Amino acid sequence: MKGDPLCPRCHRLLRAPSAWETRWTCPVHGPVPPLQPFVQPTPELVRWLAARSRLPLWLPWPLPHAWVVTGVGHAGNEIEGVRATVLACSGPNPVGGAGELLLVAEEMGVGLGANYAGLTGTDPGDAFGRCTPQAKVEADGHPTPLWLVDAPPDRAVYAGESSASWLWLILHPETAGTLMLEPIDLVDLRALGHEVDLLPYGALTPRLRGE
């Protein structure tokens, strides 16, 4: 993959491992699992990542009408393994215009989901899980409660836990959060067969790179 690894918490360029530091290092956040460069999504890329990840690679299934997959990626390396996955898809916003959804599965402490959510920490915040959940999805057949996260006003963010990892849904713009009013089933692409070849793939979204 072309490009340089980035910090999963802030998208800054990382210092590569050296004789003095064995891990990729962010100038602000210290040692972090590197967010690997993003490339055009293809069935081959999805299968490559699914075969190497111990974390889910979540996808709404079926995709909302006229939506397409616009990126997949991960944080980690061959030594640490995959520490976080992200999938992006986009299509018509139910209330008009275009909408975009990022789905993140990650180990605690990575901070990729929080970064996309516009937060400074690595988790959904102190209010997580302290009230009645505001939404629910079926994640790989399991009912999964989600809590609305206090995020910048240009997006709607929901977070929960599934498969012993954080589950984040980040929707742009905020009005695209109306998608959460309808039942949503998430499938783990690691378990999907030839359907991976039949998914609609679109152009790589710059949002994955924090642009």
PDB file of N, CA and C in Angstrom, residues 2-17 23-37 115 209 211:
ATOM      1  N   LYS A   2       0.507   2.209  -0.842  1.00  0.00           N
ATOM      2  CA  LYS A   2       1.281   3.426  -0.939  1.00  0.00           C
ATOM      3  C   LYS A   2       0.886   4.394   0.169  1.00  0.00           C
ATOM      4  N   GLY A   3       1.826   5.260   0.524  1.00  0.00           N
ATOM      5  CA  GLY A   3       1.563   6.252   1.534  1.00  0.00           C
ATOM      6  C   GLY A   3       2.254   5.918   2.835  1.00  0.00           C
ATOM      7  N   ASP A   4       2.117   6.815   3.801  1.00  0.00           N
ATOM      8  CA  ASP A   4       2.765   6.663   5.094  1.00  0.00           C
ATOM      9  C   ASP A   4       1.720   6.366   6.163  1.00  0.00           C
ATOM     10  N   PRO A   5       2.061   5.503   7.131  1.00  0.00           N
ATOM     11  CA  PRO A   5       1.139   5.241   8.237  1.00  0.00           C
ATOM     12  C   PRO A   5       0.874   6.512   9.039  1.00  0.00           C
ATOM     13  N   LEU A   6      -0.340   6.591   9.581  1.00  0.00           N
ATOM     14  CA  LEU A   6      -0.772   7.750  10.346  1.00  0.00           C
ATOM     15  C   LEU A   6      -1.139   7.333  11.769  1.00  0.00           C
ATOM     16  N   CYS A   7      -1.234   8.314  12.644  1.00  0.00           N
ATOM     17  CA  CYS A   7      -1.698   8.064  14.001  1.00  0.00           C
ATOM     18  C   CYS A   7      -3.211   7.813  13.970  1.00  0.00           C
ATOM     19  N   PRO A   8      -3.697   6.735  14.575  1.00  0.00           N
ATOM     20  CA  PRO A   8      -5.143   6.491  14.577  1.00  0.00           C
ATOM     21  C   PRO A   8      -5.917   7.505  15.405  1.00  0.00           C
ATOM     22  N   ARG A   9      -5.223   8.254  16.274  1.00  0.00           N
ATOM     23  CA  ARG A   9      -5.903   9.192  17.163  1.00  0.00           C
ATOM     24  C   ARG A   9      -5.975  10.609  16.604  1.00  0.00           C
ATOM     25  N   CYS A  10      -5.082  10.951  15.656  1.00  0.00           N
ATOM     26  CA  CYS A  10      -5.067  12.337  15.176  1.00  0.00           C
ATOM     27  C   CYS A  10      -4.678  12.468  13.709  1.00  0.00           C
ATOM     28  N   HIS A  11      -4.366  11.381  13.033  1.00  0.00           N
ATOM     29  CA  HIS A  11      -3.994  11.389  11.617  1.00  0.00           C
ATOM     30  C   HIS A  11      -2.682  12.125  11.335  1.00  0.00           C
ATOM     31  N   ARG A  12      -1.853  12.339  12.363  1.00  0.00           N
ATOM     32  CA  ARG A  12      -0.522  12.876  12.115  1.00  0.00           C
ATOM     33  C   ARG A  12       0.389  11.778  11.578  1.00  0.00           C
ATOM     34  N   LEU A  13       1.440  12.193  10.851  1.00  0.00           N
ATOM     35  CA  LEU A  13       2.448  11.249  10.403  1.00  0.00           C
ATOM     36  C   LEU A  13       3.206  10.678  11.592  1.00  0.00           C
ATOM     37  N   LEU A  14       3.616   9.423  11.482  1.00  0.00           N
ATOM     38  CA  LEU A  14       4.307   8.729  12.568  1.00  0.00           C
ATOM     39  C   LEU A  14       5.803   8.629  12.304  1.00  0.00           C
ATOM     40  N   ARG A  15       6.559   8.509  13.386  1.00  0.00           N
ATOM     41  CA  ARG A  15       7.971   8.160  13.270  1.00  0.00           C
ATOM     42  C   ARG A  15       8.081   6.643  13.200  1.00  0.00           C
ATOM     43  N   ALA A  16       8.864   6.171  12.250  1.00  0.00           N
ATOM     44  CA  ALA A  16       9.002   4.733  12.049  1.00  0.00           C
ATOM     45  C   ALA A  16       9.831   4.106  13.173  1.00  0.00           C
ATOM     46  N   PRO A  17       9.664   2.810  13.411  1.00  0.00           N
ATOM     47  CA  PRO A  17      10.510   2.127  14.404  1.00  0.00           C
ATOM     48  C   PRO A  17      11.992   2.303  14.077  1.00  0.00           C
ATOM     49  N   ARG A  23       8.368   0.728  18.219  1.00  0.00           N
ATOM     50  CA  ARG A  23       7.005   0.905  17.725  1.00  0.00           C
ATOM     51  C   ARG A  23       6.886   2.192  16.916  1.00  0.00           C
ATOM     52  N   TRP A  24       5.846   2.253  16.088  1.00  0.00           N
ATOM     53  CA  TRP A  24       5.515   3.492  15.411  1.00  0.00           C
ATOM     54  C   TRP A  24       5.089   4.513  16.464  1.00  0.00           C
ATOM     55  N   THR A  25       5.523   5.763  16.307  1.00  0.00           N
ATOM     56  CA  THR A  25       5.333   6.752  17.360  1.00  0.00           C
ATOM     57  C   THR A  25       4.744   8.039  16.810  1.00  0.00           C
ATOM     58  N   CYS A  26       3.694   8.503  17.461  1.00  0.00           N
ATOM     59  CA  CYS A  26       3.078   9.787  17.136  1.00  0.00           C
ATOM     60  C   CYS A  26       3.770  10.879  17.963  1.00  0.00           C
ATOM     61  N   PRO A  27       4.053  12.042  17.366  1.00  0.00           N
ATOM     62  CA  PRO A  27       4.704  13.106  18.129  1.00  0.00           C
ATOM     63  C   PRO A  27       3.840  13.647  19.267  1.00  0.00           C
ATOM     64  N   VAL A  28       2.550  13.379  19.234  1.00  0.00           N
ATOM     65  CA  VAL A  28       1.638  13.851  20.286  1.00  0.00           C
ATOM     66  C   VAL A  28       1.218  12.722  21.222  1.00  0.00           C
ATOM     67  N   HIS A  29       0.889  11.552  20.665  1.00  0.00           N
ATOM     68  CA  HIS A  29       0.290  10.474  21.455  1.00  0.00           C
ATOM     69  C   HIS A  29       1.238   9.323  21.757  1.00  0.00           C
ATOM     70  N   GLY A  30       2.489   9.435  21.337  1.00  0.00           N
ATOM     71  CA  GLY A  30       3.456   8.394  21.662  1.00  0.00           C
ATOM     72  C   GLY A  30       3.269   7.139  20.823  1.00  0.00           C
ATOM     73  N   PRO A  31       3.700   5.972  21.314  1.00  0.00           N
ATOM     74  CA  PRO A  31       3.579   4.730  20.552  1.00  0.00           C
ATOM     75  C   PRO A  31       2.113   4.388  20.288  1.00  0.00           C
ATOM     76  N   VAL A  32       1.803   4.092  19.048  1.00  0.00           N
ATOM     77  CA  VAL A  32       0.429   3.771  18.641  1.00  0.00           C
ATOM     78  C   VAL A  32       0.473   2.687  17.568  1.00  0.00           C
ATOM     79  N   PRO A  33      -0.614   1.919  17.422  1.00  0.00           N
ATOM     80  CA  PRO A  33      -0.703   1.019  16.276  1.00  0.00           C
ATOM     81  C   PRO A  33      -0.895   1.843  15.011  1.00  0.00           C
ATOM     82  N   PRO A  34      -0.074   1.682  13.998  1.00  0.00           N
ATOM     83  CA  PRO A  34      -0.141   2.556  12.828  1.00  0.00           C
ATOM     84  C   PRO A  34      -1.415   2.355  12.012  1.00  0.00           C
ATOM     85  N   LEU A  35      -2.040   3.467  11.647  1.00  0.00           N
ATOM     86  CA  LEU A  35      -3.166   3.442  10.721  1.00  0.00           C
ATOM     87  C   LEU A  35      -2.591   3.352   9.313  1.00  0.00           C
ATOM     88  N   GLN A  36      -2.830   2.222   8.679  1.00  0.00           N
ATOM     89  CA  GLN A  36      -2.196   1.965   7.398  1.00  0.00           C
ATOM     90  C   GLN A  36      -2.812   2.788   6.277  1.00  0.00           C
ATOM     91  N   PRO A  37      -2.046   3.082   5.222  1.00  0.00           N
ATOM     92  CA  PRO A  37      -2.555   3.903   4.117  1.00  0.00           C
ATOM     93  C   PRO A  37      -3.808   3.299   3.488  1.00  0.00           C
ATOM     94  N   ASN A 115     -11.377   9.299  17.169  1.00  0.00           N
ATOM     95  CA  ASN A 115     -10.835  10.278  16.226  1.00  0.00           C
ATOM     96  C   ASN A 115     -11.874  10.626  15.173  1.00  0.00           C
ATOM     97  N   ARG A 209      -9.072   9.507   5.662  1.00  0.00           N
ATOM     98  CA  ARG A 209      -7.766  10.104   5.936  1.00  0.00           C
ATOM     99  C   ARG A 209      -7.877  11.373   6.783  1.00  0.00           C
ATOM    100  N   GLU A 211      -9.742  14.005   6.032  1.00  0.00           N
ATOM    101  CA  GLU A 211      -9.834  15.218   5.178  1.00  0.00           C
ATOM    102  C   GLU A 211     -11.258  15.729   5.125  1.00  0.00           C
TER     103      GLU A 211
END
